[in-house]
PDB file of C-alpha atoms in Angstrom:
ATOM      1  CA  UNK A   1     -40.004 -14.109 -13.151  1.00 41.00           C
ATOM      2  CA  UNK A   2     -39.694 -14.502  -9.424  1.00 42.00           C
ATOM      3  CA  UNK A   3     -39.170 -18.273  -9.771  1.00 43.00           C
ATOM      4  CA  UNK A   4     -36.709 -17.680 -12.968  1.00 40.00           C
ATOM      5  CA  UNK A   5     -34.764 -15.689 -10.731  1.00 46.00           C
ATOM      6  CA  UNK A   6     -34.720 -18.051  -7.469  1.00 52.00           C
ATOM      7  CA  UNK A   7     -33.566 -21.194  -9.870  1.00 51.00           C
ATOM      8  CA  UNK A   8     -31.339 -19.322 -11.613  1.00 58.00           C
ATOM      9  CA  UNK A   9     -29.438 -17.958  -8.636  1.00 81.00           C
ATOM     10  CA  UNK A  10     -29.390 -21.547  -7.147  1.00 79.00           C
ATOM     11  CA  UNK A  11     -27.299 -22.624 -10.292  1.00 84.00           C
ATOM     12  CA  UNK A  12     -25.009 -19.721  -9.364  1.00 88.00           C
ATOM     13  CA  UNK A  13     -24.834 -20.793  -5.882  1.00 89.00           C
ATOM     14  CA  UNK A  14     -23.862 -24.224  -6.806  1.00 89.00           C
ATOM     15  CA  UNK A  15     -21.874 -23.462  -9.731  1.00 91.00           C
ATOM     16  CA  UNK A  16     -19.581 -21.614  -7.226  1.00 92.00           C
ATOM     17  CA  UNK A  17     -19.597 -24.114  -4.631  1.00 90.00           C
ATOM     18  CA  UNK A  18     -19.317 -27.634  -6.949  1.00 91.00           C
ATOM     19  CA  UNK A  19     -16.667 -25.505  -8.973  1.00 92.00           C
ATOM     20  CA  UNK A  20     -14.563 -24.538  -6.127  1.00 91.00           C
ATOM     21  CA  UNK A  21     -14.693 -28.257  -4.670  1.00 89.00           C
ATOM     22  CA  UNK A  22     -13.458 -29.880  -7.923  1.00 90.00           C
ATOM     23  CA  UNK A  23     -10.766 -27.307  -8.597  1.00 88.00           C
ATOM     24  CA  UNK A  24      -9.817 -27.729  -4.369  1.00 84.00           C
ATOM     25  CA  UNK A  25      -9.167 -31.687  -5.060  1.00 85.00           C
ATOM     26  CA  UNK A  26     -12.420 -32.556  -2.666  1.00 88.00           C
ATOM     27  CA  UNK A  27     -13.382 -34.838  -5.466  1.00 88.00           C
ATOM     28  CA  UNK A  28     -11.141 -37.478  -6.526  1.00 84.00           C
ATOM     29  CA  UNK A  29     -10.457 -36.506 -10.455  1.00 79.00           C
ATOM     30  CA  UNK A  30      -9.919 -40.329 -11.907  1.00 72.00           C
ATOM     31  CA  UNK A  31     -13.933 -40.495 -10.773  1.00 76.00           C
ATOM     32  CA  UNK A  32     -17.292 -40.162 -11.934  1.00 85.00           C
ATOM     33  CA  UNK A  33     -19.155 -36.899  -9.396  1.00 90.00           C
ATOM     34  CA  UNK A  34     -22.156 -37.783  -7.533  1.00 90.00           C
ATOM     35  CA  UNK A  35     -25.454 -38.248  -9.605  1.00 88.00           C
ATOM     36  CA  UNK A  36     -27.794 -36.060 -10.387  1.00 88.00           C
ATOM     37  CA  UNK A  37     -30.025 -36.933  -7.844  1.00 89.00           C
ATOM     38  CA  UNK A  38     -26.826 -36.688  -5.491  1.00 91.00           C
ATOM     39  CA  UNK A  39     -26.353 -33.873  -6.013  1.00 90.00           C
ATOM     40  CA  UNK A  40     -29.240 -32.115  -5.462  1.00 89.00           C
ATOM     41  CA  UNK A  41     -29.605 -33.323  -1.956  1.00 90.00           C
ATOM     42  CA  UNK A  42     -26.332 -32.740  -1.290  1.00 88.00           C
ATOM     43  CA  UNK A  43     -26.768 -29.333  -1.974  1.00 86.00           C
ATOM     44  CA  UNK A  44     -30.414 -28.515  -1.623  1.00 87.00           C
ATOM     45  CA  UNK A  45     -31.408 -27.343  -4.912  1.00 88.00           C
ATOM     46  CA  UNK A  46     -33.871 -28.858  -7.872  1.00 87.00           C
ATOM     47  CA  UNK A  47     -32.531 -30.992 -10.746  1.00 88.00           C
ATOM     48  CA  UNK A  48     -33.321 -27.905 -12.740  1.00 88.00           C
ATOM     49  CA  UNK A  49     -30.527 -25.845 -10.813  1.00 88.00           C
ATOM     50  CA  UNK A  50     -28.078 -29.175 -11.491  1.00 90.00           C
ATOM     51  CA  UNK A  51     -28.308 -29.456 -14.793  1.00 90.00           C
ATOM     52  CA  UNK A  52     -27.535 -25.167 -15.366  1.00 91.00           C
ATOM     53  CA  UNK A  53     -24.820 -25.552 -13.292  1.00 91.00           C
ATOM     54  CA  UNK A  54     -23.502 -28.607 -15.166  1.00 92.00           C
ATOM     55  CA  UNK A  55     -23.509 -26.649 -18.445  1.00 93.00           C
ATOM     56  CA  UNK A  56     -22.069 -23.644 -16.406  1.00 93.00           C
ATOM     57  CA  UNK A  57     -19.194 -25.888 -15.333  1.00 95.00           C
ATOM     58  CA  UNK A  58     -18.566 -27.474 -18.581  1.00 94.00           C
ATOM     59  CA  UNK A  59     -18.203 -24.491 -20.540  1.00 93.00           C
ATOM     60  CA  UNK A  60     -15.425 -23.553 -18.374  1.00 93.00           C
ATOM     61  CA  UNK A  61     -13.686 -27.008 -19.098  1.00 93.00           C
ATOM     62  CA  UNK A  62     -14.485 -28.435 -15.217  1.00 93.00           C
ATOM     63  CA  UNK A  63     -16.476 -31.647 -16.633  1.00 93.00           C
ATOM     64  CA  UNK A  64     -18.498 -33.435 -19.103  1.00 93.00           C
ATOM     65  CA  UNK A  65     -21.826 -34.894 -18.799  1.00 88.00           C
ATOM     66  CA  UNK A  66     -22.377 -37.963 -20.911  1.00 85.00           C
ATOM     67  CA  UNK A  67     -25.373 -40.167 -21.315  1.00 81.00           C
ATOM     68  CA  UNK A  68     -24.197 -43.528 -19.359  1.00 77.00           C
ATOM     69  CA  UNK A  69     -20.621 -41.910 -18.315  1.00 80.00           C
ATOM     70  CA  UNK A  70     -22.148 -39.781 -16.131  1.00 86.00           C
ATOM     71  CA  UNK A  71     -20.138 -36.207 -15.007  1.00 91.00           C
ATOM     72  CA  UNK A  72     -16.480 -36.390 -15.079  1.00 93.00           C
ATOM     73  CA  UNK A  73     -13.889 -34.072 -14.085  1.00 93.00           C
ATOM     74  CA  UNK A  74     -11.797 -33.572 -17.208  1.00 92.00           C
ATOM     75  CA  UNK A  75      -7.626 -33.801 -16.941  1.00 90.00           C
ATOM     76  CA  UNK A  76      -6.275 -30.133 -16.185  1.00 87.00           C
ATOM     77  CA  UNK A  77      -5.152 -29.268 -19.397  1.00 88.00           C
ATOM     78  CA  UNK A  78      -8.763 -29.132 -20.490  1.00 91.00           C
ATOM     79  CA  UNK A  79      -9.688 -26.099 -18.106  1.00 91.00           C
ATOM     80  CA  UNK A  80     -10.002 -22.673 -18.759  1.00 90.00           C
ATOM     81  CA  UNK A  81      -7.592 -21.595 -16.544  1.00 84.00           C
ATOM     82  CA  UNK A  82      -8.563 -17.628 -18.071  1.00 85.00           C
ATOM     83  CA  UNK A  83     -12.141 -17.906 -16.408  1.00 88.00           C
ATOM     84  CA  UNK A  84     -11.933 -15.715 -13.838  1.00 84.00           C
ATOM     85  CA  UNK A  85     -14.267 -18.120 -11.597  1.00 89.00           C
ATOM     86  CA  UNK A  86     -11.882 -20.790 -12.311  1.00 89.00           C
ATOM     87  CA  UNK A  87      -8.670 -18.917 -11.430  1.00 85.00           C
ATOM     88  CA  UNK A  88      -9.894 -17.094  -8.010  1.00 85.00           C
ATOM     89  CA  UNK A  89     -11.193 -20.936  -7.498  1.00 86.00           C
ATOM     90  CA  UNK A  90      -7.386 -22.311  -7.478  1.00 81.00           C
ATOM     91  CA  UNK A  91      -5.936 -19.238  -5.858  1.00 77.00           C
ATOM     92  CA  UNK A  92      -8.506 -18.987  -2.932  1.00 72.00           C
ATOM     93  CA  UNK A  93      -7.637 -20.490   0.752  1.00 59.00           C
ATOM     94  CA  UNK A  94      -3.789 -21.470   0.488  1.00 65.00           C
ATOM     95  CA  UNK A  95      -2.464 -21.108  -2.820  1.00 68.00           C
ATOM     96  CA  UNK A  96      -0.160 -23.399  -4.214  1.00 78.00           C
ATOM     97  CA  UNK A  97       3.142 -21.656  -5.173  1.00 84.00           C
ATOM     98  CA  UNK A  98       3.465 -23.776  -8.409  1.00 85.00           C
ATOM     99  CA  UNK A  99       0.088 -21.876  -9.430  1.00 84.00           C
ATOM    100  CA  UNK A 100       1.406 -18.868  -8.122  1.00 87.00           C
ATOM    101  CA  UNK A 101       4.553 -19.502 -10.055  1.00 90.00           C
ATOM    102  CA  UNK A 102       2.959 -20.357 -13.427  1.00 89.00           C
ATOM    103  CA  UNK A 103       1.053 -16.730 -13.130  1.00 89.00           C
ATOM    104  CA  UNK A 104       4.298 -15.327 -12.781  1.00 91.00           C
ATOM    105  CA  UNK A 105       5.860 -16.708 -15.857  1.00 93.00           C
ATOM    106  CA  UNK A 106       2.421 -15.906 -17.985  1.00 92.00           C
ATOM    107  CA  UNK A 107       2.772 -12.067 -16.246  1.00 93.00           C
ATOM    108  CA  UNK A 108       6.611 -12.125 -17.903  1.00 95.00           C
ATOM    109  CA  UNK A 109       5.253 -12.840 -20.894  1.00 94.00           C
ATOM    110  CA  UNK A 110       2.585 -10.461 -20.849  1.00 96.00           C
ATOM    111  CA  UNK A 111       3.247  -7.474 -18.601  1.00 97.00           C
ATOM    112  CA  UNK A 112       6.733  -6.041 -20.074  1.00 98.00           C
ATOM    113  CA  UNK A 113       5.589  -5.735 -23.816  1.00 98.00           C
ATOM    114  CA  UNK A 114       2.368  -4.010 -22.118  1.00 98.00           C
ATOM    115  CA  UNK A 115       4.221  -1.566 -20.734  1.00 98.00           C
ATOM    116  CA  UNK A 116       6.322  -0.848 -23.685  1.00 98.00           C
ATOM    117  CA  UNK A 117       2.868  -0.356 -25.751  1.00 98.00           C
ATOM    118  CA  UNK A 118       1.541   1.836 -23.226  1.00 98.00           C
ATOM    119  CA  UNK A 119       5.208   4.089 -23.382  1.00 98.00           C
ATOM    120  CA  UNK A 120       4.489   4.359 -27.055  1.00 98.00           C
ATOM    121  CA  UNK A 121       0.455   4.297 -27.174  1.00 98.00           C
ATOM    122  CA  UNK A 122      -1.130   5.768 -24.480  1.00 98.00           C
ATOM    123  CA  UNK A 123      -3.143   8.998 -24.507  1.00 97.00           C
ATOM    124  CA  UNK A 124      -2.714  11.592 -21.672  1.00 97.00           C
ATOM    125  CA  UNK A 125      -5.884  10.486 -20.026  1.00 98.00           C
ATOM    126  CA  UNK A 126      -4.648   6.573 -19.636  1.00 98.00           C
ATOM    127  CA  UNK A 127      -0.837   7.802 -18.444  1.00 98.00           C
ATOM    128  CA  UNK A 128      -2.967   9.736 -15.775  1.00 98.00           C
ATOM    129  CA  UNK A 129      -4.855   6.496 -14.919  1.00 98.00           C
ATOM    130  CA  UNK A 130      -1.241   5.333 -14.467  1.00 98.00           C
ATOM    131  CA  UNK A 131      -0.384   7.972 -11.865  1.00 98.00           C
ATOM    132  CA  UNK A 132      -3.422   8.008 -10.030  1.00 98.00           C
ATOM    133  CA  UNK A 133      -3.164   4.484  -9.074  1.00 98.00           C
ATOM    134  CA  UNK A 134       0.687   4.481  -8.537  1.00 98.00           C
ATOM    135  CA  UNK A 135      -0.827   8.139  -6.216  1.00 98.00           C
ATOM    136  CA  UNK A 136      -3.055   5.498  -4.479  1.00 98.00           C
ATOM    137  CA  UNK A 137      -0.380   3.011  -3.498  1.00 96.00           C
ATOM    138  CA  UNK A 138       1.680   6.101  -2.048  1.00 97.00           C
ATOM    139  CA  UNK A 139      -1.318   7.441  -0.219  1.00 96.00           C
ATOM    140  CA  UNK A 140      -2.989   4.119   0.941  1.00 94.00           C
ATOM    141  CA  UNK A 141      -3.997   3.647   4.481  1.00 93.00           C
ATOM    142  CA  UNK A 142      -4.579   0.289   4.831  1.00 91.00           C
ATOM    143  CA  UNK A 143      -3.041  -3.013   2.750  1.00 89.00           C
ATOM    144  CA  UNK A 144      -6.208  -3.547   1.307  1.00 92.00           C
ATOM    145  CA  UNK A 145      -6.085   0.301  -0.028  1.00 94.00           C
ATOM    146  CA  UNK A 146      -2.870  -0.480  -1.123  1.00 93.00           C
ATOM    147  CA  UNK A 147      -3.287  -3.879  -2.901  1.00 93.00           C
ATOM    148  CA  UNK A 148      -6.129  -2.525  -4.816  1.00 95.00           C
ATOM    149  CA  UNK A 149      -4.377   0.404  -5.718  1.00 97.00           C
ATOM    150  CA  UNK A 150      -1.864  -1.813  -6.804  1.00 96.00           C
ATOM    151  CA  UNK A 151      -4.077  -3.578  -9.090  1.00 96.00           C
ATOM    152  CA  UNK A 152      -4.880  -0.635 -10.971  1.00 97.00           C
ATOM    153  CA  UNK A 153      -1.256  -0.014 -11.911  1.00 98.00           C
ATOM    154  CA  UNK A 154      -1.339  -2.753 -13.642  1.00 97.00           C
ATOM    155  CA  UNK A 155      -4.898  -2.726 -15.187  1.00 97.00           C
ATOM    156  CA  UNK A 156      -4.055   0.617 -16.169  1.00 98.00           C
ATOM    157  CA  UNK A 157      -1.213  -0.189 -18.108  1.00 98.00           C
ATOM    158  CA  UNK A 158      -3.260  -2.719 -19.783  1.00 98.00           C
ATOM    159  CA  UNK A 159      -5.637  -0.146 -20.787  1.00 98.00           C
ATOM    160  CA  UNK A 160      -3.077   1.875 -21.649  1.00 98.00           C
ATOM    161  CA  UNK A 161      -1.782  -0.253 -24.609  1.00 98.00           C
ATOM    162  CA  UNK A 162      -4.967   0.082 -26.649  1.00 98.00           C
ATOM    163  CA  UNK A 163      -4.733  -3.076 -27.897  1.00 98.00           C
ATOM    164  CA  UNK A 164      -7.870  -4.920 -27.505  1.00 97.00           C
ATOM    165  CA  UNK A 165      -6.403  -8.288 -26.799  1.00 96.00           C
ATOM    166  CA  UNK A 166      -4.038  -6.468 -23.946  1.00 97.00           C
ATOM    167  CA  UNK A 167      -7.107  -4.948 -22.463  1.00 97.00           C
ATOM    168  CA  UNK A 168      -9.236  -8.110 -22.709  1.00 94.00           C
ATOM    169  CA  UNK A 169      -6.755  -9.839 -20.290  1.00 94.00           C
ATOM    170  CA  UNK A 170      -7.841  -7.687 -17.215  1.00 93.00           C
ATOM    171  CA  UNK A 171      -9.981 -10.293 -15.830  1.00 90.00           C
ATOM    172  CA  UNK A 172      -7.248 -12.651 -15.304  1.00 89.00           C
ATOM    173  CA  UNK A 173      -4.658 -10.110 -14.473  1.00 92.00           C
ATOM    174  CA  UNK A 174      -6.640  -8.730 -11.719  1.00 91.00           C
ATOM    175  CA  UNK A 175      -8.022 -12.056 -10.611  1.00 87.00           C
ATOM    176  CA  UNK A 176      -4.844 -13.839 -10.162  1.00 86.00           C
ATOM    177  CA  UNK A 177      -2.990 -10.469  -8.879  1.00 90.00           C
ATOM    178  CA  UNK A 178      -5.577  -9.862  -6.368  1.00 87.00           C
ATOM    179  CA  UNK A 179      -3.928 -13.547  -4.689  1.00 83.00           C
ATOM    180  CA  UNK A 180      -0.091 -13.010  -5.773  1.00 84.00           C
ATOM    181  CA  UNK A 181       0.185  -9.436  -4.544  1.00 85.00           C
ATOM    182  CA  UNK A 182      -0.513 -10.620  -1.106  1.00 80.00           C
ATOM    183  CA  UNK A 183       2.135 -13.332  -0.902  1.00 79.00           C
ATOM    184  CA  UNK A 184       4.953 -11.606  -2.809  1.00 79.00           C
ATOM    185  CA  UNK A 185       4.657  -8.562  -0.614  1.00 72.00           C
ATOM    186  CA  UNK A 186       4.772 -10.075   2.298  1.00 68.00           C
ATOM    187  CA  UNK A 187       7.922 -11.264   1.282  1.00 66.00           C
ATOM    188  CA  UNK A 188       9.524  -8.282   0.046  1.00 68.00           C
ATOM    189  CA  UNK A 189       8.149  -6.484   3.332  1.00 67.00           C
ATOM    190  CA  UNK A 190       9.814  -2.738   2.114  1.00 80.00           C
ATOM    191  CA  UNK A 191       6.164  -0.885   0.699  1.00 86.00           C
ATOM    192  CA  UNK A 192       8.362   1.943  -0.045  1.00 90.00           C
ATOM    193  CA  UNK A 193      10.868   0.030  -2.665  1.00 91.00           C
ATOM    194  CA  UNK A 194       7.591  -1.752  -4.170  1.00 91.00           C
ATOM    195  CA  UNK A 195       6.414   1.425  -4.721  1.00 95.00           C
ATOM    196  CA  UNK A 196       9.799   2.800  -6.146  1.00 96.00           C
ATOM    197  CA  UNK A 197       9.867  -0.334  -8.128  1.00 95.00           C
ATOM    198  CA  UNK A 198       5.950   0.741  -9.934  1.00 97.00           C
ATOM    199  CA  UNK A 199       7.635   4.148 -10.276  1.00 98.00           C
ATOM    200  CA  UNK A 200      10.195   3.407 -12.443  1.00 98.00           C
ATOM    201  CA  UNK A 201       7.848   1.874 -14.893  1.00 98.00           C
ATOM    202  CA  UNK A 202       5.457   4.447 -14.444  1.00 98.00           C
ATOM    203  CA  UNK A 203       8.092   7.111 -15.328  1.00 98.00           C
ATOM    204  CA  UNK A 204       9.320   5.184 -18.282  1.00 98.00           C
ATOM    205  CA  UNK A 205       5.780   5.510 -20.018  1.00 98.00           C
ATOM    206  CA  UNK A 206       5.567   8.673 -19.193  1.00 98.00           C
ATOM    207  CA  UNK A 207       8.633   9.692 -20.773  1.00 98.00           C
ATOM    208  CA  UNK A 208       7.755   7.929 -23.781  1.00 98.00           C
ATOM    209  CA  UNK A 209      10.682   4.964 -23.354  1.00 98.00           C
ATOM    210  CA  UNK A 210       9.353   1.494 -24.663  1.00 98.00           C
ATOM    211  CA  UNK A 211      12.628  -0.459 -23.834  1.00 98.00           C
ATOM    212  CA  UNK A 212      13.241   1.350 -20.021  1.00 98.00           C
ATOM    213  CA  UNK A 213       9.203   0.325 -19.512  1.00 98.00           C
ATOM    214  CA  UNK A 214       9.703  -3.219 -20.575  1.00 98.00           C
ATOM    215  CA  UNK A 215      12.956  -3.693 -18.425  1.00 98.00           C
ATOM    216  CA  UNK A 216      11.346  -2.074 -15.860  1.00 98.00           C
ATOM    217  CA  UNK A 217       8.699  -4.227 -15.412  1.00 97.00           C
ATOM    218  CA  UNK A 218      10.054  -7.389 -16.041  1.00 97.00           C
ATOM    219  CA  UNK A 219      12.293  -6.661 -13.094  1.00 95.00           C
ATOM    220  CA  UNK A 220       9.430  -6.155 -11.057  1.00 93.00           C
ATOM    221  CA  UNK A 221       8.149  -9.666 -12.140  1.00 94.00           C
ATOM    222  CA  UNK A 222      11.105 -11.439 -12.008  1.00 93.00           C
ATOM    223  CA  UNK A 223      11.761 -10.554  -8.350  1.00 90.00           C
ATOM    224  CA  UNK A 224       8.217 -12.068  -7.627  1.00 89.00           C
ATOM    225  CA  UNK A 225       9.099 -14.778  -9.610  1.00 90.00           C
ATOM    226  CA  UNK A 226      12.488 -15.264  -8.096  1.00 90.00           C
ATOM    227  CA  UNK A 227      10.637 -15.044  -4.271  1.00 86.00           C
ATOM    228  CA  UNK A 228       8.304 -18.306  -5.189  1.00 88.00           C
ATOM    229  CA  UNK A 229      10.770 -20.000  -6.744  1.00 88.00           C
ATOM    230  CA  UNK A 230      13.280 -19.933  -3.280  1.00 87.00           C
ATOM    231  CA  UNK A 231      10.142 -20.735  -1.482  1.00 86.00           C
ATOM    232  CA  UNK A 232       9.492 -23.251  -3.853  1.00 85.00           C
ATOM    233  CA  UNK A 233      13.272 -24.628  -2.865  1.00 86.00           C
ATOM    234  CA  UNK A 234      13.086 -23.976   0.283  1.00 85.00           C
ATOM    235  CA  UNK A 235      10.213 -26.550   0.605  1.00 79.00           C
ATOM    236  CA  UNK A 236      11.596 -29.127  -1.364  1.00 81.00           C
ATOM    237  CA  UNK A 237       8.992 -28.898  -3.974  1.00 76.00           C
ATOM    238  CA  UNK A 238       9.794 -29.816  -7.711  1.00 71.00           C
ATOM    239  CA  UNK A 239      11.087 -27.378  -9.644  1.00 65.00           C
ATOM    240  CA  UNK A 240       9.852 -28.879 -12.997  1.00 68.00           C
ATOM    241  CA  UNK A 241       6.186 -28.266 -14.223  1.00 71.00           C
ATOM    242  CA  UNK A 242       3.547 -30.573 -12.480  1.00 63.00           C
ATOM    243  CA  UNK A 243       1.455 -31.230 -15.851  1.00 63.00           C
TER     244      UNK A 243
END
């Protein structure tokens, strides 16, 4: 058991690290990755812990292992951008605002129509979940407090919906929020209108109005959205997709 254990925390360790490098660019992605044996002396662990992370790292879309290919990074569009690994992978260290800017337009899609649900779903207990964590922002005493408090406005609403797929998404909401929230308040600056800003949404469900939660938070959203994309400008970055 002992030496189950040690091998198979290994393949975590280098699952984690190998993931994070190829999602970071340190290896070039029109390449084959170091070899097996490469590997493990480039990161100290048994062939044993290579291979699990290999399978770990190809069920999340990173790369495929092929008899004479070798391992290959696969193109982008193969990833599973939803693994929560894989997202806090590309959102760690300095983000790149077109990644930042994607979530954003996925959040628009998502986040609105999950607050409508939860104005015309949610029990008393999940509209209190709502208020505690909007409480939390008010009442937070450092930003950390505050961003995580944050986070649970949103998760909350998510649970709120009870709609399984809604609910499911929490994961990636709270990954990729845990990395937005940071830059787009700094931005804004004014904690007391961001927290006006969850209120209104907060007091839409509440009051049972699907449309007046939607609009309120895609306003909330969009202003995010509408931050990135003037810093986005502002650095003479493409405005068009990069796949």
């Amino acid at each position: 058991m002992a030496v189950f254990e040690r091998n198979f925390n290994l393949s975590q360790r280098m699952t984690q690290e190998l993931g994070k490098a190829i999602v970071c660019g340190v290896y070039p992605k029109d390449e084959s990755l170091p070899t097996e044996a490469e590997l493990c002396e480039q990161f100290g662990v048994s062939r044993t812990a290579v291979r699990e992370a290999v399978k770990m790292l190809s069920a999340k879309g990173l790369i495929s292992s092929r008899p004479r290919q070798g391992i290959r990074i696969l193109p982008e569009q193969e990833w599973n951008i939803f693994d929560s690994d894989l997202l806090r992978w590309s959102l760690e260290g300095n983000p790149s605002l077109h990644v930042l800017r994607e979530f954003q337009q996925v959040r628009i899609a998502i986040e609105p129509e999950a607050a409508s649900l939860a104005a015309r779903f949610a029990d008393e207990a999940r509209i209190q979940a709502i208020a505690d964590a909007l409480e939390g922002m008010r009442n937070a005493e450092s930003p950390e407090d505050g961003l995580a408090a944050d986070i649970a406005f949103h998760v909350s609403i998510l649970f709120a919906t009870r709609n399984r797929f809604y609910i499911r998404l929490r994961d990636f909401i709270q990954t990729a929020l845990n990395v937005s929230i940071r830059h787009t308040n700094v931005i804004k600056g004014d904690q007391d209108a961001i927290i006006e800003d969850h209120a209104k949404v907060y007091n839409a469900i509440r009051n049972r109005n699907p449309e007046r939660a939607k609009a309120a938070m895609l306003l909330l959203i969009d202003e995010a959205l509408t931050f990135i994309e003037g810093e986005l400008a502002e650095a003479g970055e493409p405005v068009e997709p990069l796949l």
